[in-house]
Coordinates of C-alpha atoms in Angstrom, one line a residue:
M1 CA -20.8 -16.7 -80.4
R2 CA -21.6 -20.2 -81.8
F3 CA -24.5 -20.8 -84.0
G4 CA -26.0 -24.4 -85.1
I5 CA -28.5 -25.0 -88.1
L6 CA -27.3 -29.2 -88.4
G7 CA -30.8 -29.8 -86.0
E8 CA -32.7 -27.3 -84.5
T9 CA -31.5 -24.3 -85.1
R10 CA -29.7 -22.3 -82.3
A11 CA -27.0 -20.0 -81.1
W12 CA -24.3 -20.2 -78.2
H13 CA -22.4 -17.3 -76.3
G14 CA -18.5 -17.8 -76.1
D15 CA -19.1 -18.7 -73.0
G16 CA -21.2 -21.7 -73.2
G17 CA -25.1 -20.6 -73.0
E18 CA -27.5 -20.7 -74.9
V19 CA -28.6 -17.3 -76.5
P20 CA -33.0 -17.1 -76.2
L21 CA -33.6 -16.5 -80.1
G22 CA -37.6 -16.3 -79.4
G23 CA -40.4 -17.9 -82.1
P24 CA -39.9 -20.2 -85.2
A25 CA -40.0 -16.7 -88.0
R26 CA -36.7 -15.9 -86.1
R27 CA -35.2 -19.1 -85.8
A28 CA -36.4 -20.1 -89.6
L29 CA -34.7 -15.7 -90.5
L30 CA -31.4 -16.7 -88.6
A31 CA -31.0 -19.8 -90.1
L32 CA -31.4 -18.2 -93.7
L33 CA -29.0 -16.0 -92.8
L34 CA -26.4 -18.5 -91.8
L35 CA -27.2 -20.6 -94.8
R36 CA -24.4 -18.3 -96.5
P37 CA -22.2 -16.7 -93.7
G38 CA -21.7 -12.7 -95.1
E39 CA -23.5 -13.8 -98.6
V40 CA -26.8 -11.5 -99.0
V41 CA -30.2 -12.9 -98.5
S42 CA -33.0 -10.9 -100.5
S43 CA -35.7 -9.7 -98.8
D44 CA -38.3 -11.6 -101.2
R45 CA -36.8 -14.8 -100.6
L46 CA -36.8 -14.7 -96.7
A47 CA -40.0 -13.8 -96.9
D48 CA -41.1 -16.4 -98.7
E49 CA -39.3 -18.9 -97.1
I50 CA -40.1 -17.9 -93.5
D51 CA -43.5 -17.9 -94.5
P52 CA -44.2 -20.5 -97.6
A53 CA -48.1 -19.0 -98.1
G54 CA -46.7 -15.2 -98.3
A55 CA -48.5 -13.9 -95.0
L56 CA -45.3 -12.0 -94.4
S57 CA -45.1 -8.1 -95.2
A58 CA -42.2 -6.9 -95.4
H59 CA -42.4 -4.8 -92.2
S60 CA -42.9 -7.5 -90.8
L61 CA -39.7 -8.8 -91.9
Q62 CA -38.7 -6.2 -91.0
S63 CA -39.3 -6.1 -87.4
Q64 CA -38.5 -10.2 -86.7
V65 CA -34.8 -8.5 -88.2
S66 CA -34.9 -6.1 -85.6
R67 CA -35.7 -8.8 -82.8
L68 CA -33.2 -11.3 -84.0
R69 CA -30.7 -8.1 -83.8
A70 CA -31.8 -7.6 -80.0
A71 CA -30.9 -11.2 -79.1
L72 CA -28.0 -12.3 -80.8
G73 CA -27.1 -8.5 -78.9
A74 CA -23.2 -8.0 -80.4
G75 CA -22.3 -11.9 -80.9
A76 CA -23.5 -11.1 -84.5
V77 CA -24.2 -8.3 -86.7
I78 CA -26.9 -8.1 -89.3
E79 CA -26.8 -6.1 -91.9
R80 CA -29.3 -4.4 -95.0
A81 CA -27.8 -4.6 -97.6
G82 CA -29.3 -3.8 -100.7
A83 CA -32.8 -5.1 -101.5
G84 CA -31.8 -8.1 -98.6
Y85 CA -29.8 -8.7 -95.6
R86 CA -26.7 -10.6 -94.5
I87 CA -25.3 -11.8 -91.5
A88 CA -21.8 -11.0 -90.6
V89 CA -19.9 -14.6 -88.9
D90 CA -17.3 -16.6 -89.2
P91 CA -18.3 -18.8 -90.9
D92 CA -16.1 -21.2 -88.9
D93 CA -18.6 -20.2 -86.4
V94 CA -21.3 -21.9 -87.6
D95 CA -22.0 -25.4 -87.5
A96 CA -23.1 -26.5 -91.3
S97 CA -19.6 -24.4 -92.4
R98 CA -17.8 -26.2 -89.8
F99 CA -18.8 -29.2 -90.7
E100 CA -17.8 -29.1 -95.0
R101 CA -15.2 -27.7 -94.2
M102 CA -13.9 -30.8 -91.6
A103 CA -15.5 -33.3 -93.9
A104 CA -13.4 -31.9 -96.8
E105 CA -10.7 -32.3 -95.4
G106 CA -10.8 -35.5 -94.4
R107 CA -11.8 -36.6 -97.7
A108 CA -8.1 -35.3 -99.0
A109 CA -6.9 -37.2 -95.5
L110 CA -8.3 -40.3 -97.2
A111 CA -7.2 -39.9 -100.3
G112 CA -3.5 -39.0 -99.7
G113 CA -3.7 -42.1 -97.5
D114 CA -3.8 -41.3 -93.7
A115 CA -6.3 -43.0 -92.3
G116 CA -5.8 -42.2 -89.3
R117 CA -6.0 -38.2 -89.1
A118 CA -9.2 -39.1 -91.7
A119 CA -11.3 -40.9 -89.1
A120 CA -10.1 -38.3 -86.6
L121 CA -12.1 -35.4 -88.5
L122 CA -14.9 -37.7 -90.1
R123 CA -15.7 -38.2 -86.4
E124 CA -15.9 -34.4 -85.0
A125 CA -17.2 -33.4 -88.2
L126 CA -20.0 -35.4 -87.9
E127 CA -20.6 -35.4 -84.1
L128 CA -21.4 -31.5 -85.3
W129 CA -25.0 -33.1 -86.3
R130 CA -27.8 -33.0 -83.9
G131 CA -30.5 -34.1 -85.7
P132 CA -31.6 -32.8 -89.5
A133 CA -30.3 -30.0 -90.7
L134 CA -32.2 -26.7 -90.9
A135 CA -34.8 -28.6 -88.6
D136 CA -36.7 -24.7 -87.7
L137 CA -37.7 -24.1 -91.5
P138 CA -40.3 -24.2 -93.1
D139 CA -40.9 -27.0 -96.3
G140 CA -39.7 -24.4 -99.0
E141 CA -37.6 -24.3 -102.1
T142 CA -34.4 -23.3 -100.5
A143 CA -34.8 -25.0 -97.5
R144 CA -35.2 -28.7 -99.6
A145 CA -32.4 -28.1 -101.5
A146 CA -30.0 -26.6 -99.1
A147 CA -31.3 -29.8 -96.2
A148 CA -31.2 -32.3 -99.1
R149 CA -27.3 -30.8 -99.8
L150 CA -26.6 -30.9 -96.4
E151 CA -27.7 -34.6 -95.7
E152 CA -25.4 -36.1 -99.0
R153 CA -23.1 -34.0 -97.6
R154 CA -23.3 -36.4 -94.3
L155 CA -23.9 -39.3 -95.8
D156 CA -20.8 -39.0 -97.9
A157 CA -18.8 -38.3 -94.6
L158 CA -20.0 -41.4 -93.0
E159 CA -19.4 -43.3 -96.3
D160 CA -15.5 -41.1 -95.6
R161 CA -15.5 -42.5 -91.9
I162 CA -16.7 -46.3 -92.7
E163 CA -13.9 -46.5 -95.5
A164 CA -11.4 -45.4 -93.2
A165 CA -12.5 -47.6 -90.4
L166 CA -11.7 -50.7 -92.9
R167 CA -8.5 -49.1 -93.8
L168 CA -7.3 -49.2 -90.0
G169 CA -8.6 -52.7 -89.2
E170 CA -12.0 -52.0 -87.6
H171 CA -14.2 -54.4 -89.3
G172 CA -15.7 -56.0 -87.1
T173 CA -17.2 -52.9 -85.3
A174 CA -18.3 -51.7 -89.3
V175 CA -20.4 -54.0 -89.8
P176 CA -23.2 -53.6 -88.1
E177 CA -23.5 -49.1 -88.1
L178 CA -23.3 -50.3 -92.2
R179 CA -26.1 -53.2 -91.9
E180 CA -28.3 -49.7 -90.7
L181 CA -27.1 -47.8 -93.5
V182 CA -28.2 -50.0 -96.5
G183 CA -30.8 -50.6 -94.6
R184 CA -32.5 -47.1 -95.3
H185 CA -29.9 -46.6 -98.3
P186 CA -30.7 -49.5 -100.2
L187 CA -29.8 -48.5 -103.7
R188 CA -26.6 -46.3 -102.2
E189 CA -24.3 -48.2 -104.1
R190 CA -20.7 -47.1 -101.8
L191 CA -22.6 -48.5 -98.8
A192 CA -23.0 -51.6 -100.3
G193 CA -19.4 -52.4 -101.4
L194 CA -18.8 -51.0 -98.4
L195 CA -20.6 -53.6 -96.3
M196 CA -19.1 -56.4 -98.8
R197 CA -15.5 -55.6 -98.2
A198 CA -16.4 -55.4 -94.2
L199 CA -18.1 -59.0 -94.2
F200 CA -15.1 -60.0 -96.3
A201 CA -12.5 -59.2 -93.8
A202 CA -14.8 -60.4 -90.7
G203 CA -13.9 -63.7 -92.7
R204 CA -18.2 -63.1 -94.2
Q205 CA -17.5 -64.1 -97.6
A206 CA -21.0 -65.8 -98.4
E207 CA -22.6 -62.9 -96.3
A208 CA -21.0 -60.0 -98.7
L209 CA -22.6 -62.4 -101.6
V210 CA -25.5 -62.1 -100.1
V211 CA -25.4 -58.6 -100.6
F212 CA -24.2 -57.9 -103.6
E213 CA -27.3 -60.1 -105.0
E214 CA -29.5 -58.0 -102.8
T215 CA -28.4 -54.7 -104.0
R216 CA -28.2 -55.7 -107.7
R217 CA -31.7 -56.9 -107.4
R218 CA -33.3 -54.0 -106.3
L219 CA -31.0 -51.9 -108.5
A220 CA -32.6 -53.2 -111.1
D221 CA -36.7 -54.0 -109.0
E222 CA -36.6 -49.9 -108.8
L223 CA -34.9 -48.1 -111.2
G224 CA -34.5 -50.8 -114.0
A225 CA -30.3 -50.5 -113.7
D226 CA -27.6 -52.6 -113.2
P227 CA -25.2 -52.0 -110.9
S228 CA -21.7 -49.7 -110.8
A229 CA -18.9 -51.3 -112.2
E230 CA -17.0 -50.4 -109.1
L231 CA -19.1 -52.3 -107.6
T232 CA -19.6 -54.9 -109.9
G233 CA -15.4 -55.3 -110.0
L234 CA -15.7 -55.5 -106.3
H235 CA -17.9 -59.1 -106.6
R236 CA -15.9 -59.9 -108.7
E237 CA -12.1 -59.9 -106.3
L238 CA -14.4 -61.7 -103.8
L239 CA -16.0 -64.7 -105.8
S240 CA -11.6 -65.8 -106.5
A241 CA -10.0 -63.9 -102.9
D242 CA -9.6 -66.4 -99.9
P243 CA -11.6 -64.7 -97.0
A244 CA -8.8 -62.9 -94.8
P245 CA -7.7 -64.3 -91.8
A246 CA -8.3 -62.9 -88.2
P247 CA -4.9 -62.3 -86.9
A248 CA -3.0 -65.0 -85.5
A249 CA -3.6 -65.9 -82.3
P250 CA -0.9 -66.9 -79.0
P251 CA -0.4 -70.4 -80.0
A252 CA -2.5 -73.3 -77.6
Q253 CA -1.0 -74.6 -74.5
L254 CA -1.6 -78.6 -73.6
T255 CA 0.6 -77.8 -70.2
N256 CA 0.0 -76.0 -67.9
V257 CA 2.4 -73.8 -66.6
V258 CA 4.4 -73.6 -63.2
G259 CA 6.1 -71.2 -60.8
R260 CA 5.2 -67.2 -63.8
D261 CA 1.7 -66.1 -61.6
G262 CA 4.1 -63.4 -60.0
E263 CA 5.5 -62.9 -63.2
V264 CA 2.5 -62.7 -65.6
S265 CA 1.2 -60.1 -63.6
D266 CA 4.7 -58.1 -63.7
V267 CA 4.5 -57.9 -67.2
A268 CA 0.6 -57.1 -67.8
G269 CA 0.8 -54.2 -65.4
L270 CA 4.0 -53.0 -67.3
L271 CA 2.2 -53.1 -70.4
R272 CA -0.5 -51.3 -69.4
V273 CA 1.9 -48.3 -68.4
A274 CA 4.5 -49.0 -71.1
R275 CA 4.2 -49.3 -75.0
L276 CA 7.6 -51.6 -75.8
V277 CA 8.3 -54.8 -73.3
T278 CA 10.8 -56.8 -73.4
L279 CA 11.5 -60.2 -72.1
T280 CA 15.3 -61.2 -71.9
G281 CA 16.5 -64.2 -70.4
P282 CA 18.7 -67.2 -71.7
G283 CA 17.3 -70.1 -73.9
G284 CA 15.1 -72.6 -72.4
V285 CA 14.0 -70.0 -69.5
G286 CA 10.6 -69.9 -70.7
K287 CA 10.1 -66.6 -72.5
T288 CA 7.3 -67.1 -75.0
R289 CA 5.5 -69.4 -72.6
L290 CA 5.4 -66.2 -70.2
A291 CA 4.7 -64.3 -73.5
V292 CA 1.9 -66.6 -74.8
E293 CA 0.4 -66.2 -71.1
V294 CA 0.4 -62.7 -70.6
A295 CA -1.3 -62.7 -74.1
G296 CA -4.1 -64.5 -73.5
A297 CA -4.5 -62.8 -69.9
A298 CA -4.6 -59.8 -72.0
T299 CA -6.4 -61.5 -74.2
A300 CA -9.0 -62.4 -71.3
E301 CA -9.5 -58.3 -69.4
G302 CA -10.4 -56.9 -72.9
A303 CA -7.7 -54.3 -72.0
A304 CA -5.4 -55.0 -74.8
G305 CA -8.2 -55.1 -78.0
E306 CA -6.6 -57.4 -80.8
V307 CA -3.5 -59.8 -79.7
C308 CA -1.5 -60.7 -82.3
F309 CA 1.6 -63.6 -82.1
V310 CA 3.9 -63.4 -84.1
E311 CA 6.8 -66.1 -84.4
L312 CA 10.3 -65.0 -85.9
A313 CA 12.3 -68.0 -85.2
P314 CA 11.5 -69.1 -88.6
L315 CA 12.8 -66.1 -90.6
R316 CA 17.0 -66.9 -91.9
D317 CA 17.0 -62.8 -92.0
G318 CA 15.4 -59.7 -91.9
A319 CA 14.4 -58.8 -94.5
G320 CA 11.5 -60.8 -94.4
L321 CA 10.3 -59.0 -91.0
P322 CA 7.5 -57.1 -92.6
Q323 CA 5.7 -59.5 -94.9
A324 CA 5.5 -61.8 -91.4
L325 CA 4.7 -59.2 -89.7
L326 CA 1.0 -59.2 -92.7
G327 CA 0.9 -62.2 -92.6
A328 CA 0.4 -63.0 -89.1
L329 CA -2.0 -59.9 -89.3
G330 CA -4.2 -61.3 -92.0
L331 CA -3.4 -58.6 -94.6
R332 CA -2.7 -60.6 -97.5
E333 CA -2.0 -59.2 -101.0
S334 CA -5.8 -59.1 -102.4
G335 CA -7.7 -57.3 -105.1
L336 CA -9.5 -55.8 -101.8
Q337 CA -7.3 -52.5 -101.3
M338 CA -8.1 -52.1 -96.7
D339 CA -5.0 -50.5 -96.4
G340 CA -5.0 -47.1 -98.6
G341 CA -3.1 -48.6 -101.6
A342 CA -0.1 -48.7 -99.2
R343 CA 3.1 -49.7 -101.2
T344 CA 5.5 -51.2 -99.4
P345 CA 5.1 -53.8 -96.6
V346 CA 6.0 -51.2 -94.3
D347 CA 3.2 -48.3 -95.1
R348 CA 1.4 -51.5 -95.5
L349 CA 1.7 -52.3 -92.0
I350 CA 1.6 -48.6 -91.2
A351 CA -1.7 -48.2 -92.3
A352 CA -3.7 -51.2 -90.6
L353 CA -2.5 -50.3 -87.6
S354 CA -2.1 -46.6 -87.5
D355 CA -5.1 -46.9 -85.1
R356 CA -5.7 -50.1 -84.5
V357 CA -6.2 -50.9 -80.8
L358 CA -3.4 -54.1 -80.9
L359 CA -1.0 -56.1 -79.0
L360 CA 1.7 -57.1 -81.1
V361 CA 3.7 -60.1 -79.3
L362 CA 7.1 -60.7 -81.7
D363 CA 8.5 -63.6 -80.3
N364 CA 12.4 -64.5 -80.3
C365 CA 13.5 -61.4 -82.0
E366 CA 17.7 -62.4 -81.0
H367 CA 18.8 -63.6 -84.9
V368 CA 17.2 -60.7 -86.2
V369 CA 17.5 -58.2 -83.7
D370 CA 18.5 -54.7 -85.4
E371 CA 15.7 -55.3 -87.9
V372 CA 13.1 -55.9 -85.1
A373 CA 14.4 -52.5 -83.3
R374 CA 13.9 -50.6 -86.6
L375 CA 10.1 -51.9 -87.4
A376 CA 8.9 -51.6 -84.1
A377 CA 10.7 -48.4 -82.9
R378 CA 8.6 -47.5 -87.0
L379 CA 5.5 -48.6 -86.1
L380 CA 4.7 -47.4 -82.5
A381 CA 6.2 -43.8 -84.1
T382 CA 2.9 -43.5 -85.6
C383 CA 0.8 -46.1 -84.3
P384 CA -0.5 -44.7 -81.2
R385 CA -2.7 -47.8 -80.1
L386 CA -0.1 -49.8 -80.7
R387 CA 2.0 -52.1 -77.9
V388 CA 4.8 -54.5 -78.2
L389 CA 5.5 -57.4 -76.4
A390 CA 8.6 -59.1 -77.4
T391 CA 11.2 -62.2 -76.4
S392 CA 14.6 -61.5 -76.7
R393 CA 18.1 -63.4 -75.9
E394 CA 19.9 -59.7 -75.5
P395 CA 17.7 -55.7 -75.8
L396 CA 15.9 -54.1 -79.0
G397 CA 17.9 -51.3 -77.7
I398 CA 15.4 -48.6 -77.9
I399 CA 14.1 -45.8 -76.5
G400 CA 10.9 -46.3 -74.0
E401 CA 11.7 -49.8 -73.8
H402 CA 11.1 -51.5 -70.9
L403 CA 12.9 -54.7 -70.3
F404 CA 11.5 -58.0 -67.7
Q405 CA 14.7 -60.4 -67.0
V406 CA 12.6 -63.0 -67.1
R407 CA 14.9 -65.6 -64.8
P408 CA 15.2 -69.1 -64.1
L409 CA 12.0 -71.2 -61.8
D410 CA 12.5 -71.0 -57.6
A411 CA 14.0 -74.2 -56.0
D412 CA 10.1 -74.8 -55.3
S413 CA 8.5 -74.0 -58.3
A414 CA 11.4 -76.3 -60.2
V415 CA 10.8 -79.4 -58.7
R416 CA 7.0 -78.8 -59.0
L417 CA 7.3 -78.7 -62.7
F418 CA 9.5 -81.3 -62.5
T419 CA 7.1 -83.7 -60.6
E420 CA 3.9 -83.0 -63.1
R421 CA 6.4 -83.6 -66.4
A422 CA 7.6 -86.6 -65.1
A423 CA 4.4 -87.9 -63.8
A424 CA 3.1 -87.7 -67.2
V425 CA 5.1 -90.2 -68.9
R426 CA 5.6 -92.5 -66.1
R427 CA 2.4 -93.1 -64.5
G428 CA 2.9 -93.5 -60.0
F429 CA 5.8 -91.1 -60.3
T430 CA 7.9 -90.4 -57.2
A431 CA 11.4 -89.2 -55.7
A432 CA 12.3 -88.1 -53.1
P433 CA 12.2 -83.4 -52.8
E434 CA 15.9 -83.5 -52.7
L435 CA 17.2 -85.2 -55.0
L436 CA 14.5 -83.4 -57.4
R437 CA 15.9 -80.1 -55.9
R438 CA 19.6 -81.6 -56.6
I439 CA 18.4 -82.6 -60.4
C440 CA 16.7 -79.0 -60.9
A441 CA 19.8 -76.9 -59.5
A442 CA 22.3 -78.9 -61.9
L443 CA 20.5 -78.0 -65.0
D444 CA 20.2 -74.2 -63.8
N445 CA 16.3 -75.1 -62.7
L446 CA 15.7 -74.1 -66.4
P447 CA 11.9 -74.7 -67.1
L448 CA 13.2 -75.8 -70.8
A449 CA 16.1 -78.2 -69.1
I450 CA 13.8 -79.6 -66.1
E451 CA 11.3 -81.0 -69.1
L452 CA 13.4 -82.1 -71.0
A453 CA 15.4 -83.6 -68.1
A454 CA 11.6 -85.5 -66.6
A455 CA 10.5 -86.9 -70.2
R456 CA 13.6 -88.9 -69.3
S457 CA 11.9 -90.4 -66.4
R458 CA 10.4 -92.9 -69.3
T459 CA 13.0 -95.0 -69.8
L460 CA 15.5 -93.7 -66.3
D461 CA 14.6 -94.9 -62.9
I462 CA 15.6 -91.8 -61.6
D463 CA 18.4 -92.4 -59.5
D464 CA 19.8 -92.9 -62.8
L465 CA 19.0 -89.6 -64.5
A466 CA 20.6 -87.9 -61.1
G467 CA 23.7 -89.4 -61.3
R468 CA 24.2 -88.4 -65.6
L469 CA 24.6 -84.6 -64.2
D470 CA 27.7 -84.8 -65.3
D471 CA 26.7 -84.6 -68.8
L472 CA 24.0 -82.2 -68.5
L473 CA 23.9 -82.1 -72.5
G474 CA 23.6 -85.9 -72.5
V475 CA 20.7 -85.5 -69.9
A476 CA 18.4 -83.9 -71.7
A477 CA 19.2 -84.5 -75.5
R478 CA 15.5 -86.2 -75.7
G479 CA 13.0 -83.8 -76.1
N480 CA 9.2 -83.4 -77.7
R481 CA 9.6 -83.8 -81.5
T482 CA 6.9 -81.5 -82.5
A483 CA 8.8 -78.2 -80.9
D484 CA 11.0 -76.0 -83.4
E485 CA 14.2 -77.2 -83.1
R486 CA 16.2 -75.2 -81.8
H487 CA 13.8 -76.1 -78.4
R488 CA 14.0 -80.0 -79.2
T489 CA 17.8 -80.7 -77.0
L490 CA 19.8 -78.2 -74.5
R491 CA 22.2 -79.0 -77.2
A492 CA 20.1 -77.2 -79.7
V493 CA 19.6 -74.3 -77.4
V494 CA 22.7 -73.5 -76.0
A495 CA 23.7 -74.0 -80.3
W496 CA 21.0 -70.8 -81.0
S497 CA 22.9 -69.0 -78.9
W498 CA 26.6 -69.7 -80.1
D499 CA 25.3 -69.4 -83.8
L500 CA 24.7 -65.7 -83.2
L501 CA 27.4 -65.0 -82.0
S502 CA 30.1 -63.1 -84.6
E503 CA 33.6 -64.9 -85.8
P504 CA 35.4 -63.1 -83.3
E505 CA 32.8 -63.3 -80.5
Q506 CA 32.8 -66.8 -81.3
R507 CA 36.8 -67.1 -80.5
A508 CA 36.8 -65.5 -78.0
A509 CA 34.4 -67.5 -75.9
R510 CA 36.1 -70.7 -76.8
R511 CA 38.8 -69.3 -74.9
F512 CA 37.4 -68.4 -71.8
T513 CA 36.4 -72.1 -71.8
V514 CA 39.6 -72.8 -69.9
F515 CA 38.4 -71.1 -67.4
A516 CA 36.5 -73.2 -65.0
G517 CA 34.1 -69.9 -63.6
G518 CA 31.6 -67.7 -65.1
R519 CA 33.2 -64.7 -66.9
D520 CA 33.5 -61.1 -65.3
R521 CA 32.4 -56.6 -66.9
R522 CA 35.8 -56.8 -68.0
V523 CA 34.5 -59.8 -70.9
R524 CA 31.8 -57.3 -71.8
A525 CA 34.5 -54.3 -71.4
A526 CA 36.3 -56.8 -74.2
G527 CA 33.2 -56.2 -76.5
V528 CA 31.6 -59.8 -76.2
R529 CA 28.1 -60.0 -76.4
H530 CA 26.5 -62.5 -73.6
R531 CA 24.0 -64.1 -75.3
R532 CA 23.5 -67.6 -73.5

């Protein structure tokens, strides 16, 4: 049998059916006994609390006990003990006792840095409340003290649960709830501090400072007191800190994507069932652009929660990988410890992402692929609501990784891309479709190579361009001044892949350049990794 005193006094059989308890006297009697399961409550106190006017006699109390025993049946035993009574039930069968146990466990988890477990425990504990504590008890001394203690623990648990939410990066959803709680408890400094932190994390620093000033004024007016050292210290940190930025969004594109609608839909569908998807393919095939489009579609649908785009190409090695992710997530070092005081960058990432709904896009992983693989595997193992979309010229090699090979454009899409990009630099551009097909085919229908070649249409006639196809690196030798260095020319694209090879791999590749054809599986067997 289960019992509830966090609201109206109620009892339920094991199958969920509710027990008819009878009138208010029996409900009050049961609530008083359930406040301390297994402990003796004196008959005098029971009589005084059930009827503060003093009209309940010893005989009447005994009669109410008998009727309550009959209502509960074998589900609970009410025993006579000395000058009082006690109820023999497991404390965990009483919602108030269960609430206090889970609230204490949640606070301990929070103190230990496990914000995800703390949040789950505290949410479950708070869901036990159905209304004001001990709602069926008259306004007696015991009832007032017990109800006040339980309500205080409820507020403590609420504050702990919100603290856990802030550590998990859920500041946006916490602000409205905190505003309502501060309105009901304007002198409670911890709530004010939590609201200040949530507003700061949401980039609303000025509003956070206003909350401090309002709290300071209320404390002075109503209590004649100053804010605590903790709240004053937080105020100083807010004054000196920069607002934390939002997670880095996918870069906005200046041109429309051509010929990738099917791939966008396929990858988005794959991300709905897989937690790690890696887009692979040669340089210039459009992995980054496809990832941006998929992330944009996920943002529009709202299914992926937040989206954070992390550009890894600037990293010289994998040592700076955790800090790069922290920066992209907006988790910069500051006096406001929103991550539970985690010490290492990886610990801070885990603390921040452990229960956060996020699509993390890791772009250009190939030059730090080993480090990305290790970090992604750890984050995915410890952050169950995280999904990762990676782009790399080779797979990460993690169990559970879903690979999506990004291929060159089909012939029609390649021609359309060339035509659109050429028309952008040369008004009235026209060319025979077959000639454009031949140019695009010579460029392997690679989107980047096509865009670079189309840009030459500003100074070259299409026939001149077609006549230079024997020098593909020269045709695509001039690119976008604002693009990353590795994407400014086709030569740079090849060089980026070449530099990723070890010296033995480069030596083997140089030897194979004497052959007119490609390489087959025997090359892989010889240990050469193909990173074109």
